[in-house]
Amino acid sequence: AMSVICQRALPDVRDGLKPVQRRVLYAMQELGLSADKPHRKSARIVGDTMGKYHPHGDSSIYEALVVMEQDFKKGMPLVDGHGNFGSIEGDGAAAMRYTEAKLQKFTQEVYLADMDKNVVDFQSNFDETEKEPVVLPVRIPNLLINGAEGIAVGMTTSIPPHNLSEVVDGVKAYMDNPDITTEELMEYVKGPDFPTGGIVVNQKELRNIYETGSGKMKLRGKVHFEKAKKRSERDKLVITEIPYTMIGANIGKFLNDIASLVENKKATDIVDISNQSSKEGIRIVLDLKRDADVENLTNMLYKKTKLEDTFGVNMLAVADGRPETLSLKQVIEHHVDFVFDVTTRKYTTLLNKEQEKKEIQEGLIKACDVIDLIIEILRGSKNREQVKKCLVDGVTEGIRFKGKSSEKAAQKLHFSEKQAAAILDMRLYKLIGLEIEAL
C-alpha cells in the first residue's frame, strides 16, 4: 500500500508528476528527443523507460505518454506526438509501434532545464545500473497547471487543470506577500481552466474547495441558440463546450441519452442530432422544431444528461514523503520553496565551477612568470610525483638544479594541488604572448 501511494499513484507536490511520467520525460531527454530533433517511435521511448527506470508493464508507460500528449486532457501537453494519439471521443491511441513522439519546447525549457547543474538529487534505479532524478526541476506548479488523477490504496487524488498565466500570477502574488489569503489568491487563480471549456456553476463554493483541498465542482457545457437564417433551415441548439468529465465514451453516451429522451417523448422539440465536432473543437448540433421552448429544453439537458456533471476535487499529493491533502496556497508554498532550493543549487554549482576555473587560471598565470624555473625542475626530476611535491610544498630533495639560486627559488613555490596538476598538463603553446594575455 505504501509503495502504491508514494511511488506510483500520487504525484509529488514539487514537480506535480507521478513516477511513471517523470521517468518517461527523463528517458526522452536521455534519448535526445528535443523539440528541434525528429520524432522517434513511441515503442523506443517505452522500451527505454521500462528497461532503465520503470520495471512495470509497457501498457501503463505508453498510456502515460499518450495522456501527456493529449491537449484535451492536459492544460499544457508535455509531449509532441505524431500519429494517432486518440481523440476526445474516447478512441484509443494507435499501438506504440505506429506512433512517434518527442518533447515539447515548453517541457524542455520548464521541466528539464539545468539537469546537469546538480539542481536535484539522483537515486539508483531498480537494478542499480542507472541513475534517475528523484524529482524534476519544474519551474511552474505543474500540479495545478496539468492537474492529476490517481487511485492509490485507501485514497485517491483528483486535481483539475488550471490556466498557466493565472497560476504564475498567483505564484508571484504569493512571493510578494507570503501571508496572502486564499481569497486574495483567487483574484489571480479564479478557478480551474479545463481544456474542454465549460462553466463552473457553483463558483461560491470554489473558495471553500481551495481552502480545504477537497469538494465538488458543478460543471456545465456551453450551449447557445442559433436562429434559422432561411425558411428551409431549422433553429439549432449548439453545444460548443462540454464538461471535463464527459471526455471519452461519455460523449457517445450523451448523444444516446438525448436520443432516448426524444424516443420517450420527453424532448419533443428535437428533430435531429448531429455531432459535427472536428479538430477545431466540439460542436454538437440539435435541430429544433419551430417555436421550440429553448430554455426549457436546455434545463432538461442539464437535468437529465451529463451536460451538467460534478467533478470531485481532492488535492492529494506526496509532500515531504507522505500523502497530504493540500490547499491552493499550500501547493504554491511547496512549489516556491522547491524552486528556491533548485535555484540556490544551480547558482552554487555555477559559482563553484567559476571559482575552480579562477584558481587554475591564477596558477597558470603565476607559472608563466617563473616558467624557466619550472622547466628546470621538470628536467631535474625523476617522476611526476617529485615535481608535484616541489610545486606544492617546495620540496627540492632529489632534484638536480643548475645552481643554488634556482633551488632556493624552488623552495619558495606554493601552488595548490589543482594548480600543480594544471601546470603539469599545460601545453607549450600556452607560452605564446597572446595565450598568456588570454589567461
Short mmCIF file of N, CA and C in Angstrom, two decimals, residues 118-194:
data_model
loop_
_atom_site.label_atom_id
_atom_site.label_comp_id
_atom_site.label_asym_id
_atom_site.label_seq_id
_atom_site.Cartn_x
_atom_site.Cartn_y
_atom_site.Cartn_z
N ASN A 118 23.42 19.95 -11.13
CA ASN A 118 23.22 19.43 -9.78
C ASN A 118 22.06 20.12 -9.05
N VAL A 119 20.94 20.34 -9.79
CA VAL A 119 19.81 21.05 -9.17
C VAL A 119 18.88 20.12 -8.39
N VAL A 120 18.89 18.81 -8.74
CA VAL A 120 18.04 17.86 -7.99
C VAL A 120 18.88 16.63 -7.64
N ASP A 121 18.42 15.88 -6.64
CA ASP A 121 19.12 14.66 -6.25
C ASP A 121 18.81 13.54 -7.24
N PHE A 122 19.76 12.66 -7.42
CA PHE A 122 19.55 11.47 -8.24
C PHE A 122 19.57 10.24 -7.33
N GLN A 123 18.84 9.19 -7.76
CA GLN A 123 18.85 7.95 -6.98
C GLN A 123 19.13 6.79 -7.94
N SER A 124 19.52 5.64 -7.40
CA SER A 124 19.75 4.48 -8.26
C SER A 124 18.40 3.97 -8.77
N ASN A 125 18.42 3.37 -9.96
CA ASN A 125 17.18 2.79 -10.47
C ASN A 125 16.97 1.41 -9.83
N PHE A 126 15.98 0.64 -10.31
CA PHE A 126 15.59 -0.60 -9.64
C PHE A 126 16.72 -1.64 -9.58
N ASP A 127 17.61 -1.70 -10.59
CA ASP A 127 18.68 -2.70 -10.52
C ASP A 127 20.06 -2.06 -10.31
N GLU A 128 20.04 -0.79 -9.93
CA GLU A 128 21.27 -0.06 -9.58
C GLU A 128 22.29 -0.01 -10.72
N THR A 129 21.79 0.06 -11.96
CA THR A 129 22.71 0.20 -13.09
C THR A 129 22.65 1.60 -13.68
N GLU A 130 21.61 2.35 -13.31
CA GLU A 130 21.44 3.71 -13.86
C GLU A 130 21.10 4.65 -12.71
N LYS A 131 21.18 5.94 -13.00
CA LYS A 131 20.72 6.94 -12.02
C LYS A 131 19.48 7.63 -12.60
N GLU A 132 18.53 7.94 -11.75
CA GLU A 132 17.34 8.68 -12.20
C GLU A 132 17.05 9.80 -11.22
N PRO A 133 16.45 10.90 -11.68
CA PRO A 133 16.18 12.01 -10.77
C PRO A 133 15.04 11.66 -9.80
N VAL A 134 15.19 12.10 -8.55
CA VAL A 134 14.14 11.89 -7.55
C VAL A 134 12.93 12.74 -7.91
N VAL A 135 13.19 13.92 -8.51
CA VAL A 135 12.14 14.87 -8.86
C VAL A 135 12.71 15.72 -9.99
N LEU A 136 11.85 16.21 -10.89
CA LEU A 136 12.37 17.06 -11.98
C LEU A 136 12.36 18.53 -11.54
N PRO A 137 13.31 19.33 -12.02
CA PRO A 137 13.38 20.75 -11.61
C PRO A 137 12.35 21.61 -12.33
N VAL A 138 11.06 21.34 -12.08
CA VAL A 138 9.99 22.04 -12.79
C VAL A 138 9.84 23.45 -12.25
N ARG A 139 9.74 24.42 -13.16
CA ARG A 139 9.74 25.83 -12.72
C ARG A 139 8.35 26.43 -12.53
N ILE A 140 7.31 25.63 -12.77
CA ILE A 140 5.93 26.11 -12.57
C ILE A 140 5.20 25.10 -11.69
N PRO A 141 4.12 25.48 -11.01
CA PRO A 141 3.39 24.49 -10.21
C PRO A 141 2.59 23.56 -11.13
N ASN A 142 3.27 22.56 -11.69
CA ASN A 142 2.66 21.65 -12.64
C ASN A 142 1.44 20.92 -12.06
N LEU A 143 1.45 20.72 -10.74
CA LEU A 143 0.34 20.02 -10.08
C LEU A 143 -0.98 20.76 -10.36
N LEU A 144 -0.93 22.10 -10.38
CA LEU A 144 -2.14 22.88 -10.65
C LEU A 144 -2.38 23.01 -12.15
N ILE A 145 -1.30 23.20 -12.91
CA ILE A 145 -1.48 23.51 -14.33
C ILE A 145 -1.99 22.31 -15.12
N ASN A 146 -1.42 21.12 -14.86
CA ASN A 146 -1.88 19.94 -15.59
C ASN A 146 -2.82 19.06 -14.78
N GLY A 147 -3.02 19.42 -13.50
CA GLY A 147 -3.91 18.61 -12.69
C GLY A 147 -3.34 17.21 -12.49
N ALA A 148 -4.14 16.34 -11.91
CA ALA A 148 -3.69 14.97 -11.70
C ALA A 148 -4.89 14.12 -11.33
N GLU A 149 -4.81 12.84 -11.68
CA GLU A 149 -5.82 11.92 -11.16
C GLU A 149 -5.14 10.59 -10.89
N GLY A 150 -5.45 9.98 -9.76
CA GLY A 150 -4.80 8.73 -9.43
C GLY A 150 -5.57 8.01 -8.34
N ILE A 151 -5.58 6.67 -8.42
CA ILE A 151 -6.24 5.88 -7.40
C ILE A 151 -5.16 5.07 -6.69
N ALA A 152 -4.94 5.40 -5.40
CA ALA A 152 -3.95 4.66 -4.63
C ALA A 152 -4.69 3.62 -3.79
N VAL A 153 -4.16 3.28 -2.62
CA VAL A 153 -4.84 2.34 -1.75
C VAL A 153 -5.46 3.15 -0.60
N GLY A 154 -6.80 3.14 -0.54
CA GLY A 154 -7.47 3.87 0.53
C GLY A 154 -7.50 5.37 0.32
N MET A 155 -7.03 5.84 -0.84
CA MET A 155 -7.08 7.29 -1.10
C MET A 155 -6.98 7.53 -2.61
N THR A 156 -7.58 8.62 -3.05
CA THR A 156 -7.47 8.97 -4.47
C THR A 156 -7.11 10.45 -4.57
N THR A 157 -6.60 10.81 -5.72
CA THR A 157 -6.34 12.23 -5.95
C THR A 157 -7.07 12.65 -7.21
N SER A 158 -7.54 13.87 -7.22
CA SER A 158 -8.25 14.40 -8.39
C SER A 158 -8.10 15.91 -8.37
N ILE A 159 -7.20 16.41 -9.20
CA ILE A 159 -6.90 17.85 -9.21
C ILE A 159 -7.21 18.39 -10.60
N PRO A 160 -8.05 19.41 -10.71
CA PRO A 160 -8.38 19.92 -12.05
C PRO A 160 -7.23 20.74 -12.64
N PRO A 161 -7.13 20.82 -13.98
CA PRO A 161 -6.10 21.67 -14.59
C PRO A 161 -6.45 23.15 -14.42
N HIS A 162 -5.42 24.01 -14.41
CA HIS A 162 -5.62 25.45 -14.28
C HIS A 162 -4.90 26.19 -15.40
N ASN A 163 -5.20 27.47 -15.50
CA ASN A 163 -4.60 28.29 -16.56
C ASN A 163 -3.17 28.68 -16.18
N LEU A 164 -2.25 28.48 -17.11
CA LEU A 164 -0.83 28.71 -16.84
C LEU A 164 -0.56 30.14 -16.34
N SER A 165 -1.06 31.15 -17.08
CA SER A 165 -0.71 32.53 -16.71
C SER A 165 -1.38 32.94 -15.40
N GLU A 166 -2.59 32.41 -15.14
CA GLU A 166 -3.24 32.73 -13.85
C GLU A 166 -2.44 32.17 -12.69
N VAL A 167 -1.99 30.91 -12.83
CA VAL A 167 -1.24 30.27 -11.73
C VAL A 167 0.07 31.01 -11.50
N VAL A 168 0.75 31.39 -12.60
CA VAL A 168 2.03 32.10 -12.45
C VAL A 168 1.81 33.45 -11.75
N ASP A 169 0.71 34.13 -12.10
CA ASP A 169 0.38 35.38 -11.39
C ASP A 169 0.14 35.12 -9.90
N GLY A 170 -0.53 34.00 -9.61
CA GLY A 170 -0.78 33.62 -8.21
C GLY A 170 0.53 33.38 -7.46
N VAL A 171 1.48 32.71 -8.14
CA VAL A 171 2.79 32.43 -7.52
C VAL A 171 3.51 33.75 -7.23
N LYS A 172 3.46 34.67 -8.18
CA LYS A 172 4.12 35.98 -7.98
C LYS A 172 3.49 36.70 -6.79
N ALA A 173 2.16 36.65 -6.72
CA ALA A 173 1.46 37.33 -5.62
C ALA A 173 1.88 36.72 -4.28
N TYR A 174 2.02 35.39 -4.25
CA TYR A 174 2.44 34.73 -3.01
C TYR A 174 3.87 35.14 -2.65
N MET A 175 4.74 35.26 -3.65
CA MET A 175 6.13 35.66 -3.37
C MET A 175 6.18 37.07 -2.80
N ASP A 176 5.33 37.96 -3.33
CA ASP A 176 5.30 39.34 -2.82
C ASP A 176 4.75 39.39 -1.40
N ASN A 177 3.81 38.47 -1.10
CA ASN A 177 3.18 38.51 0.22
C ASN A 177 2.87 37.08 0.69
N PRO A 178 3.81 36.47 1.45
CA PRO A 178 3.61 35.07 1.88
C PRO A 178 2.40 34.89 2.81
N ASP A 179 1.84 35.99 3.35
CA ASP A 179 0.68 35.85 4.23
C ASP A 179 -0.64 36.02 3.46
N ILE A 180 -0.57 35.93 2.14
CA ILE A 180 -1.76 36.12 1.30
C ILE A 180 -2.84 35.09 1.67
N THR A 181 -4.10 35.50 1.62
CA THR A 181 -5.18 34.57 1.94
C THR A 181 -5.65 33.87 0.67
N THR A 182 -6.42 32.80 0.87
CA THR A 182 -6.96 32.08 -0.30
C THR A 182 -7.83 33.01 -1.14
N GLU A 183 -8.59 33.85 -0.44
CA GLU A 183 -9.49 34.77 -1.15
C GLU A 183 -8.69 35.71 -2.06
N GLU A 184 -7.57 36.22 -1.53
CA GLU A 184 -6.73 37.13 -2.34
C GLU A 184 -6.06 36.37 -3.48
N LEU A 185 -5.66 35.12 -3.22
CA LEU A 185 -5.06 34.30 -4.29
C LEU A 185 -6.05 34.08 -5.43
N MET A 186 -7.34 33.98 -5.04
CA MET A 186 -8.36 33.70 -6.05
C MET A 186 -8.67 34.90 -6.94
N GLU A 187 -8.08 36.06 -6.62
CA GLU A 187 -8.17 37.17 -7.57
C GLU A 187 -7.31 36.86 -8.80
N TYR A 188 -6.29 36.02 -8.60
CA TYR A 188 -5.41 35.63 -9.72
C TYR A 188 -5.85 34.28 -10.30
N VAL A 189 -5.94 33.27 -9.42
CA VAL A 189 -6.40 31.94 -9.85
C VAL A 189 -7.89 31.89 -9.62
N LYS A 190 -8.66 32.22 -10.66
CA LYS A 190 -10.11 32.41 -10.46
C LYS A 190 -10.85 31.08 -10.32
N GLY A 191 -10.22 30.02 -10.77
CA GLY A 191 -10.86 28.71 -10.74
C GLY A 191 -10.16 27.80 -11.70
N PRO A 192 -10.66 26.57 -11.87
CA PRO A 192 -10.00 25.66 -12.82
C PRO A 192 -10.18 26.14 -14.24
N ASP A 193 -9.30 25.65 -15.14
CA ASP A 193 -9.41 26.00 -16.55
C ASP A 193 -9.32 24.69 -17.33
N PHE A 194 -10.48 24.09 -17.58
CA PHE A 194 -10.48 22.78 -18.24
C PHE A 194 -10.22 22.95 -19.73
#
